[in-house]
Coordinates of C-alpha atoms and ligand atoms in Angstrom, one line a residue:
X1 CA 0.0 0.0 0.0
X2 CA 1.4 3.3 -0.9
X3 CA 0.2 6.4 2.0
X4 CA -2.3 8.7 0.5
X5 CA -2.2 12.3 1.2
X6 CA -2.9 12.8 5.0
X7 CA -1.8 9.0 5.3
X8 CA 1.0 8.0 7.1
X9 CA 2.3 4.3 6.6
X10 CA 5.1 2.6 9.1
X11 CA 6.2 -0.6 8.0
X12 CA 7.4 -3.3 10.8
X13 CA 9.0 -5.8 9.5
X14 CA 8.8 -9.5 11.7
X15 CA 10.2 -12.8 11.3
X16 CA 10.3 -16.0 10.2
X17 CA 10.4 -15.0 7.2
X18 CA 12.8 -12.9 5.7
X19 CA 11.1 -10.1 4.3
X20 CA 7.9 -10.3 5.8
X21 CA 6.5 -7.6 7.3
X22 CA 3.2 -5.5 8.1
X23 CA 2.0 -2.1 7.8
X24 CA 0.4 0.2 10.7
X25 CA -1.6 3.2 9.0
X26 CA -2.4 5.9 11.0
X27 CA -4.7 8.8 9.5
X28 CA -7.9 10.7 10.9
X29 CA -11.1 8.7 9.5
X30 CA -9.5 5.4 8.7
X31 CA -12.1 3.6 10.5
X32 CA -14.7 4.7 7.9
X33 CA -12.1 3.2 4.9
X34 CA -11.3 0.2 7.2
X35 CA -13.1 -2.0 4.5
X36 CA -11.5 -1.2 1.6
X37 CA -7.9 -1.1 3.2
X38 CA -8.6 -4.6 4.9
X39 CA -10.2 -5.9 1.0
X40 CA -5.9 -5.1 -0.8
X41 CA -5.2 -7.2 2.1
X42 CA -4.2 -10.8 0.2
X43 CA -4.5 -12.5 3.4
X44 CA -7.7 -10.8 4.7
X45 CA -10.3 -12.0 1.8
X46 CA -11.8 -14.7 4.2
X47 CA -14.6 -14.4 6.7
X48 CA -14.4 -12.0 9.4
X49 CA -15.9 -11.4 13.1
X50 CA -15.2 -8.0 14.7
X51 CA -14.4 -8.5 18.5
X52 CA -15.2 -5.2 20.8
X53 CA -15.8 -4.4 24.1
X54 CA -19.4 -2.7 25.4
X55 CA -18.2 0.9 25.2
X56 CA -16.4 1.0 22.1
X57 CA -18.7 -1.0 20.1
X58 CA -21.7 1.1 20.3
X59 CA -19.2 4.2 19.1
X60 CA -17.9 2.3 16.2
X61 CA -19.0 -0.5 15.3
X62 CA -21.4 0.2 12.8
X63 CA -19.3 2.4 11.2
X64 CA -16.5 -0.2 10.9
X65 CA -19.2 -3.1 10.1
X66 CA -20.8 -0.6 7.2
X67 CA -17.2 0.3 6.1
X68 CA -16.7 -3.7 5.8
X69 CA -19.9 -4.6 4.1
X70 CA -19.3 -1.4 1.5
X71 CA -16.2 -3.6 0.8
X72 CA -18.1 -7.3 0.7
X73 CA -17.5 -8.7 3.8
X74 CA -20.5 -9.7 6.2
X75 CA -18.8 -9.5 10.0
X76 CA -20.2 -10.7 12.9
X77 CA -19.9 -8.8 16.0
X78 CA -18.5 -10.2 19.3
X79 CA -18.5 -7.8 22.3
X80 CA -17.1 -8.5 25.8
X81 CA -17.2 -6.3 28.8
X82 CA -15.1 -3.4 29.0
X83 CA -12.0 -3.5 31.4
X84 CA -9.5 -5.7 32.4
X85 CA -11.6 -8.7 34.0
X86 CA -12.2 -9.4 30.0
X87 CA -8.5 -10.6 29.5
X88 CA -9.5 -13.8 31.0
X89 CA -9.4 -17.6 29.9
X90 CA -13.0 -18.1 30.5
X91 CA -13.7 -14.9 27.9
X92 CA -11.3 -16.2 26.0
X93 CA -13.2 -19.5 25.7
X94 CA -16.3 -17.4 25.2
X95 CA -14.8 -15.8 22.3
X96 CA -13.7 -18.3 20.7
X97 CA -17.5 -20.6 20.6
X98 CA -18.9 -17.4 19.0
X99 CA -16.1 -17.7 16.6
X100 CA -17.4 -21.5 16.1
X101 CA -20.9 -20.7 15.6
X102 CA -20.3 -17.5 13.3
X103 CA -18.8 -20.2 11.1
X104 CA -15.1 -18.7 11.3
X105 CA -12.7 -21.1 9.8
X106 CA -8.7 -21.5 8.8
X107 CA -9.0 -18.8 6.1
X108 CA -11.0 -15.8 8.7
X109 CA -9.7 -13.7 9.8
X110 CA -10.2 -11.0 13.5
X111 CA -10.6 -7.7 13.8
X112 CA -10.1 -6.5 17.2
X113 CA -11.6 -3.0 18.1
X114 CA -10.6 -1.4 21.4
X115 CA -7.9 -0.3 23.5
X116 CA -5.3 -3.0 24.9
X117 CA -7.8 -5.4 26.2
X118 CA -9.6 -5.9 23.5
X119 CA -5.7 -6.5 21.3
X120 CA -4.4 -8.3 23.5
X121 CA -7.8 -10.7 23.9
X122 CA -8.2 -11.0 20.5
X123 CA -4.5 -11.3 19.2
X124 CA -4.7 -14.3 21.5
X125 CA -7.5 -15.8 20.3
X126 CA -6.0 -15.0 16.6
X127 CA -3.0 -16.7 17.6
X128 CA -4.7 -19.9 18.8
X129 CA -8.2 -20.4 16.9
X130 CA -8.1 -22.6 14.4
X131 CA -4.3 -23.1 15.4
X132 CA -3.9 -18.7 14.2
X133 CA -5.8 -16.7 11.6
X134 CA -4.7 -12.9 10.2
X135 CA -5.3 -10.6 13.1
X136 CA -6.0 -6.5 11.9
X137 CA -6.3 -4.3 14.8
X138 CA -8.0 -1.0 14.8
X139 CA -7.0 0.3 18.5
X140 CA -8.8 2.9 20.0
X141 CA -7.0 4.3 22.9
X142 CA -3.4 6.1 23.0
X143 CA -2.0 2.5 24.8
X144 CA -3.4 1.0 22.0
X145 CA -2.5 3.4 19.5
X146 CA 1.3 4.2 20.0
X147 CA 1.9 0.6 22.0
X148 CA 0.1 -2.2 22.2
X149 CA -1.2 -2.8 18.8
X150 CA 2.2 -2.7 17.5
X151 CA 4.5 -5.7 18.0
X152 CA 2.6 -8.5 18.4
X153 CA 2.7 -9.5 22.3
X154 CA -0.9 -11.0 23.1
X155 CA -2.0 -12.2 26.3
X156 CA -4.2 -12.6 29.3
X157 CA -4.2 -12.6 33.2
X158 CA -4.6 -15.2 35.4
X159 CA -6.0 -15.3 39.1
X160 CA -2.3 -15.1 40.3
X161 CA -1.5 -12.2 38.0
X162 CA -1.5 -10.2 34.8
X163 CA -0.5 -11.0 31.3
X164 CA 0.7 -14.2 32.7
X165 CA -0.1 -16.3 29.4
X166 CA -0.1 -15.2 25.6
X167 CA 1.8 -15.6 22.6
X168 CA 3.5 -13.1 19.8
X169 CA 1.3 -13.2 16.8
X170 CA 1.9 -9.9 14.6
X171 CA -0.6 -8.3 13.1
X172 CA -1.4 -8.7 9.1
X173 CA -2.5 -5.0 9.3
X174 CA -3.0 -2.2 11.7
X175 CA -5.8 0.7 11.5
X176 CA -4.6 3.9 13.8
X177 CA -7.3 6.5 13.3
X178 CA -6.9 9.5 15.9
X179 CA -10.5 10.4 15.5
X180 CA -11.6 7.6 17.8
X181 CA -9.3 9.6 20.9
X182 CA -11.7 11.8 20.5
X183 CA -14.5 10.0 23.1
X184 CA -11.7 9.2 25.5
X185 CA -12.8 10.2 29.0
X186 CA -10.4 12.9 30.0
X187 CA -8.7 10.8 32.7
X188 CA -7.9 8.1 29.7
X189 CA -6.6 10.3 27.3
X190 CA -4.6 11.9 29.7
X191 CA -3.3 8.5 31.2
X192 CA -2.0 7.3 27.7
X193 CA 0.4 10.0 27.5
X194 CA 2.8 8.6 29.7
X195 CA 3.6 6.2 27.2
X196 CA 4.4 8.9 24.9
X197 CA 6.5 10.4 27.6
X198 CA 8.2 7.1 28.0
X199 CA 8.9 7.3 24.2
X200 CA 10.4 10.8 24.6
X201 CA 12.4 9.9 27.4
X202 CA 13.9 6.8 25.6
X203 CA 14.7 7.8 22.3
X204 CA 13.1 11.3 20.8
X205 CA 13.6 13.8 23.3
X206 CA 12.5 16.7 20.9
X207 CA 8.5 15.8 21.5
X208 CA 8.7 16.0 25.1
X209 CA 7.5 19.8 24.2
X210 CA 5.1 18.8 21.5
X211 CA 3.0 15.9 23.5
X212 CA -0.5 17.5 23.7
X213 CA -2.3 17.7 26.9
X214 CA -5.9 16.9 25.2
X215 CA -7.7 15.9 22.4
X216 CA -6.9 17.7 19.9
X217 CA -7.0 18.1 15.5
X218 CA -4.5 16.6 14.0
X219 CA -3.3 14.1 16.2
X220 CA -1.6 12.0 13.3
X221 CA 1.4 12.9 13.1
X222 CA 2.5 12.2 17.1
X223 CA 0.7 9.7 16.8
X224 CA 2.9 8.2 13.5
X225 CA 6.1 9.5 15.6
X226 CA 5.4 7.3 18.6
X227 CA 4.3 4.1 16.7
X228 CA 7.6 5.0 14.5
X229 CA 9.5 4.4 17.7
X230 CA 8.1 1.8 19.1
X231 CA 8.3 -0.3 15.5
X232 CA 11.8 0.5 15.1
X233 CA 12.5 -1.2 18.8
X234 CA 10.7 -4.4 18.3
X235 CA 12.2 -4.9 14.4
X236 CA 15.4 -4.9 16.3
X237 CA 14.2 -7.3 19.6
X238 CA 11.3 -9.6 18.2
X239 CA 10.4 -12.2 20.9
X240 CA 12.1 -9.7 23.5
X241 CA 15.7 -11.5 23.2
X242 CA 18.8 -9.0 22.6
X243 CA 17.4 -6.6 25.9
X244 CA 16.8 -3.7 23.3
X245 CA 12.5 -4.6 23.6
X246 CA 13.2 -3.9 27.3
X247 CA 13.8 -0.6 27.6
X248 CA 10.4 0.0 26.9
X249 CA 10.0 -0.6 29.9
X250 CA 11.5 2.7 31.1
X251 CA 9.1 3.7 34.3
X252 CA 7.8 0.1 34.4
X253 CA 9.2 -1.4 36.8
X254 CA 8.2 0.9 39.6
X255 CA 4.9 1.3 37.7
X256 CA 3.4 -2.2 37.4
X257 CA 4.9 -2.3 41.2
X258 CA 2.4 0.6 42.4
X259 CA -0.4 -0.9 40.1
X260 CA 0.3 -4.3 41.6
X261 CA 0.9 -3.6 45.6
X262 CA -2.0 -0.7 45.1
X263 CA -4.6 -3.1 43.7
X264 CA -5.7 -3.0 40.2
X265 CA -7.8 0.0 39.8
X266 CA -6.7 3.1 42.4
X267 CA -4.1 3.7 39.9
X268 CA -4.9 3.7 35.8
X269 CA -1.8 2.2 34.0
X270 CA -0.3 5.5 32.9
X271 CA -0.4 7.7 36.1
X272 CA 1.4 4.4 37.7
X273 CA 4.1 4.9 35.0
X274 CA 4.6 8.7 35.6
X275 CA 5.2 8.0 38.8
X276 CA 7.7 4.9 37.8
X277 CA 9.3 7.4 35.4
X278 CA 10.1 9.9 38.3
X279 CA 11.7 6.9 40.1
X280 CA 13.7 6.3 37.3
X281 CA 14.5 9.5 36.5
X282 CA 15.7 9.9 40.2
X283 CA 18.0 6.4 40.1
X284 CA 19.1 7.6 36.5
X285 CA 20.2 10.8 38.3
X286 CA 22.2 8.5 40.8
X287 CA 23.9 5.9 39.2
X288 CA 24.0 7.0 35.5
X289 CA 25.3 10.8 35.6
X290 CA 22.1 12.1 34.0
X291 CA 21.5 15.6 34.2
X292 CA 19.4 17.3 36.7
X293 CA 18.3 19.5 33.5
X294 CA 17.5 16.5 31.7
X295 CA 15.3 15.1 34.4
X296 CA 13.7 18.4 35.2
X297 CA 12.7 18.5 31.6
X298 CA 10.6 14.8 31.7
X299 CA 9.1 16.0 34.9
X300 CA 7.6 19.5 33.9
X301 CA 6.4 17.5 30.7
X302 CA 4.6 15.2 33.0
X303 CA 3.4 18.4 35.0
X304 CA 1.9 20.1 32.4
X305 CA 0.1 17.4 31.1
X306 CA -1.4 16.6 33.9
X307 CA 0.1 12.9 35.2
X308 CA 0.8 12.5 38.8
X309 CA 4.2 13.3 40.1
X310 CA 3.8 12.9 43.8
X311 CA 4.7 9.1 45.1
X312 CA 3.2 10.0 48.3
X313 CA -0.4 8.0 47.6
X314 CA 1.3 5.4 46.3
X315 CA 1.7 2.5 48.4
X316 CA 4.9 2.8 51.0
X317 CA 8.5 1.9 49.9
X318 CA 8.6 -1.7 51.6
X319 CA 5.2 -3.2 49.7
X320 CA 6.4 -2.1 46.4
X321 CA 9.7 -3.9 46.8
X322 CA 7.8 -7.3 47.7
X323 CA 5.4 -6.6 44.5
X324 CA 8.6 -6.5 42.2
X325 CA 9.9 -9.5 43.7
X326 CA 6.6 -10.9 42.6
X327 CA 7.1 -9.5 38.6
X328 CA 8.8 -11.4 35.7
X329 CA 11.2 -8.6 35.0
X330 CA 12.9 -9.1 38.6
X331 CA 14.8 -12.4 37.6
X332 CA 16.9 -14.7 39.7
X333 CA 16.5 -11.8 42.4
X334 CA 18.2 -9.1 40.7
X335 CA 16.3 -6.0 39.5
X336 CA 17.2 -4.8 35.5
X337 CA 16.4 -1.5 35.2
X338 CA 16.1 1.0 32.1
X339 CA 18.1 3.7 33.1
X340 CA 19.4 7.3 31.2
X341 CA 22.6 8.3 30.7
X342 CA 20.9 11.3 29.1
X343 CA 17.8 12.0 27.5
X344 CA 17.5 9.7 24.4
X345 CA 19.7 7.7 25.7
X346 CA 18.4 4.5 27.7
X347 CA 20.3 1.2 28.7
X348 CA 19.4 -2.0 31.2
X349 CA 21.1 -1.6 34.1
X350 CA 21.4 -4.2 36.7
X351 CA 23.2 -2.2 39.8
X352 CA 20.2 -0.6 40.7
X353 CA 20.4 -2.3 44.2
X354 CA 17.4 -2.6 46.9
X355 CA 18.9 -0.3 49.6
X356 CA 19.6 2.5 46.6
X357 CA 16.1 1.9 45.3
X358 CA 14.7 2.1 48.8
X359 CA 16.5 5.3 49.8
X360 CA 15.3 6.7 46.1
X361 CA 12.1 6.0 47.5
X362 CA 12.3 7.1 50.6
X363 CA 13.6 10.5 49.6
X364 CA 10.8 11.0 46.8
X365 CA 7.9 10.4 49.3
X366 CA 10.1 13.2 51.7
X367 CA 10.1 15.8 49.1
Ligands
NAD1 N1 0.4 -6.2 24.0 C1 1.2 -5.2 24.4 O1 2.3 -5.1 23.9 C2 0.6 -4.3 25.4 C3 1.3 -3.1 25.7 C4 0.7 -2.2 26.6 C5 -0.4 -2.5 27.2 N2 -1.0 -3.7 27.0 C6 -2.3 -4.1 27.7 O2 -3.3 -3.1 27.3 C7 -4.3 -3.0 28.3 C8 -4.5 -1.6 28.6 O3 -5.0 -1.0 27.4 P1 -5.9 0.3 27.4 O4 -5.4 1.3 28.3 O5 -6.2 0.7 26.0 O6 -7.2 -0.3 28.2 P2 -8.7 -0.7 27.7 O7 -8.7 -1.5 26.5 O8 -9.3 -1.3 28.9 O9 -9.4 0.7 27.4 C9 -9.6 1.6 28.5 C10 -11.1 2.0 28.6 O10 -11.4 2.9 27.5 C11 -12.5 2.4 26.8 N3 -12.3 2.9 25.4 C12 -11.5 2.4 24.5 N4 -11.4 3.1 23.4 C13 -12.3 4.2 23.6 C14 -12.7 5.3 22.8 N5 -12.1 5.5 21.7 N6 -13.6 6.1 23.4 C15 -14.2 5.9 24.6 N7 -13.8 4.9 25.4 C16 -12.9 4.0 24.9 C17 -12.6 1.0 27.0 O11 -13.8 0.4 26.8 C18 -12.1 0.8 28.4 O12 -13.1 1.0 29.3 C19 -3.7 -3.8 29.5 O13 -4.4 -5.0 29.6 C20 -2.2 -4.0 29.1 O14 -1.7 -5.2 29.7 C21 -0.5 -4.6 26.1
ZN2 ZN1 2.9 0.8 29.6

């Protein structure tokens, strides 16, 4: 596919097979083109079931579904309950029988409509029906947008904890259209920005200025400039092998800590990652010479758009470390860490040591 005007097209390119590779467009009313797009698709001419969740379906749904029909296909719709609880095994299960008695078979294909939830329930059941169909996603939050649609990590929770199992299974095609933002509840919109800090932090520090703090025209182009950097990390890492995929995980480490030992919920994803980012901005500041300029600069971006900075609420020093002892990324007891030497400039780190990340901790909940 060549972009059209407005258009802008970010190739990733995956494995096996040399070569192969899929495209993530992003452009303002893509979801009402959706049909045609999927129909150049060679591997998308089969059968199709749109999975959504119950508050984005009834926003766009039937604009997708006409979009689809204009183009020949007759989708079914599959809707689960928004929110986490949906990125179970028994939903999973759930899915999948519709998928049965909709007829799906070897040569369908899934269209999952949603924020991360819904991409990461339906790349999963993509990945396994039928032993994996063609997966497009059309994402509808920021998460979605400039993260989790791109890359191909699917999965679900378990009792004992999140995103526990899953698979990779890349996309064939991804549908970024900033229009959909547009409903986001405030706190939502705002939330998903911290990933786009994150991105900033890591590798373009020239949009820290540029990150809008609400909806607004236009969209696109950030939008393109985030999934740009996030594709060009996981061509390089694939399955999450050379250490590169892992410094997305710049402020996670902390974050999934507080949203873990604070109970799912209290904390949205994003405004526990600002407040990882400020812990790692703090240990970066410590034990890899970055600048207190450099750190001031991440901060006041989080500031002014409206994420939380003060670690106070958060749960105390001593449950977070038992929480990270809990998570995958604290292996055989010692904690890796994406650090900065300088904005732009992010590396694993393992001498980030209990005592220095206690004190760090200690002295951000003084301030
Ligand atoms: N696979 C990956 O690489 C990856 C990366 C990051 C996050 N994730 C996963 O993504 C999930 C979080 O994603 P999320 O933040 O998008 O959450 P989400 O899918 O739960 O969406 C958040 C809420 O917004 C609603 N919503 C979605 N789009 C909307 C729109 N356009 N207008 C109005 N409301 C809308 C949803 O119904 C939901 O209630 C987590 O489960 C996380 O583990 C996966
Ligand atoms: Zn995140």
């Amino acid at each position: 596919m060549t972009p059209t005007q407005n258009q802008t097209i970010i190739e990733v390119k995956t494995s096996p097979t040399p070569g192969s590779s899929y495209q993530v467009l992003v452009e303002d009313g893509l979801l009402t083109k959706a049909g045609s797009l999927i129909r150049q698709h060679p591997a998308l001419q089969g059968s199709c079931v749109i999975l959504s969740d119950d508050r984005v379906a009834p926003l766009y749904a039937q604009s997708l579904t006409n979009s689809l029909q204009n183009a020949g296909y007759a989708p079914k719709l599959i809707t689960v309950p928004a929110g986490e609880k949906s990125k179970s095994m028994a939903i999973l299960e759930e899915v999948c029988g519709q998928m049965v008695t909709a007829g799906l078979d070897r040569s369908s294909f899934l269209i999952a409509l949603g924020g991360g939830v819904i991409g990461d329930l339906g790349g999963f059941a993509a990945a396994i029906y039928f032993r994996g169909i063609p997966l497009v996603q059309i994402p509808t939050t920021i998460v979605a947008q400039v993260d989790s649609s791109v890359g191909g990590k699917t999965g679900l929770n378990l009792p004992q904890g999140k995103n526990l199992v899953g698979s990779f299974h890349q996309p064939a095609l991804v549908l970024a259209d900033p229009l959909t933002l547009r409903s986001l509840p405030p706190r939502e919109f705002t939330e998903g920005l911290a990933e786009m800090v994150k991105h900033a932090a890591i590798r373009d520090p020239a949009m820290l200025e540029q990150i809008p703090p609400a909806w607004t025209p236009n969209l696109a182009p950030i939008i393109a400039r985030n999934i740009a950097i996030k594709a060009a990390i996981v061509t390089a890492d694939e399955k999450e092998t050379t250490g590169e995929r892992a410094l997305l995980n710049f402020g996670h480490t902390i974050g999934h800590a507080i949203e873990n030992a604070a109970g799912y919920g209290k904390f949205l994803h994003g405004e526990a990652i600002s407040l990882g980012l400020i812990v790692a901005l703090q240990l970066s500041r410590q034990l890899a010479g970055l600048s207190a300029e450099d750190a001031c600069a991440v901060q006041q971006t989080l500031q002014r758009l409206g994420l939380p900075l003060d670690l106070r609420p958060a749960p105390p020093p001593e449950a977070l470390l038992a929480s990270m002892r809990t998570d995958k990324k604290f292996s055989a007891g010692q904690i890796r860490f994406v650090l900065l030497r300088r904005l732009g400039d992010a590396f694993l780190s393992s001498s980030v040591t209990e005592p220095t990340l206690l004190e760090v901790l200690e002295q951000l909940r003084a301030d």
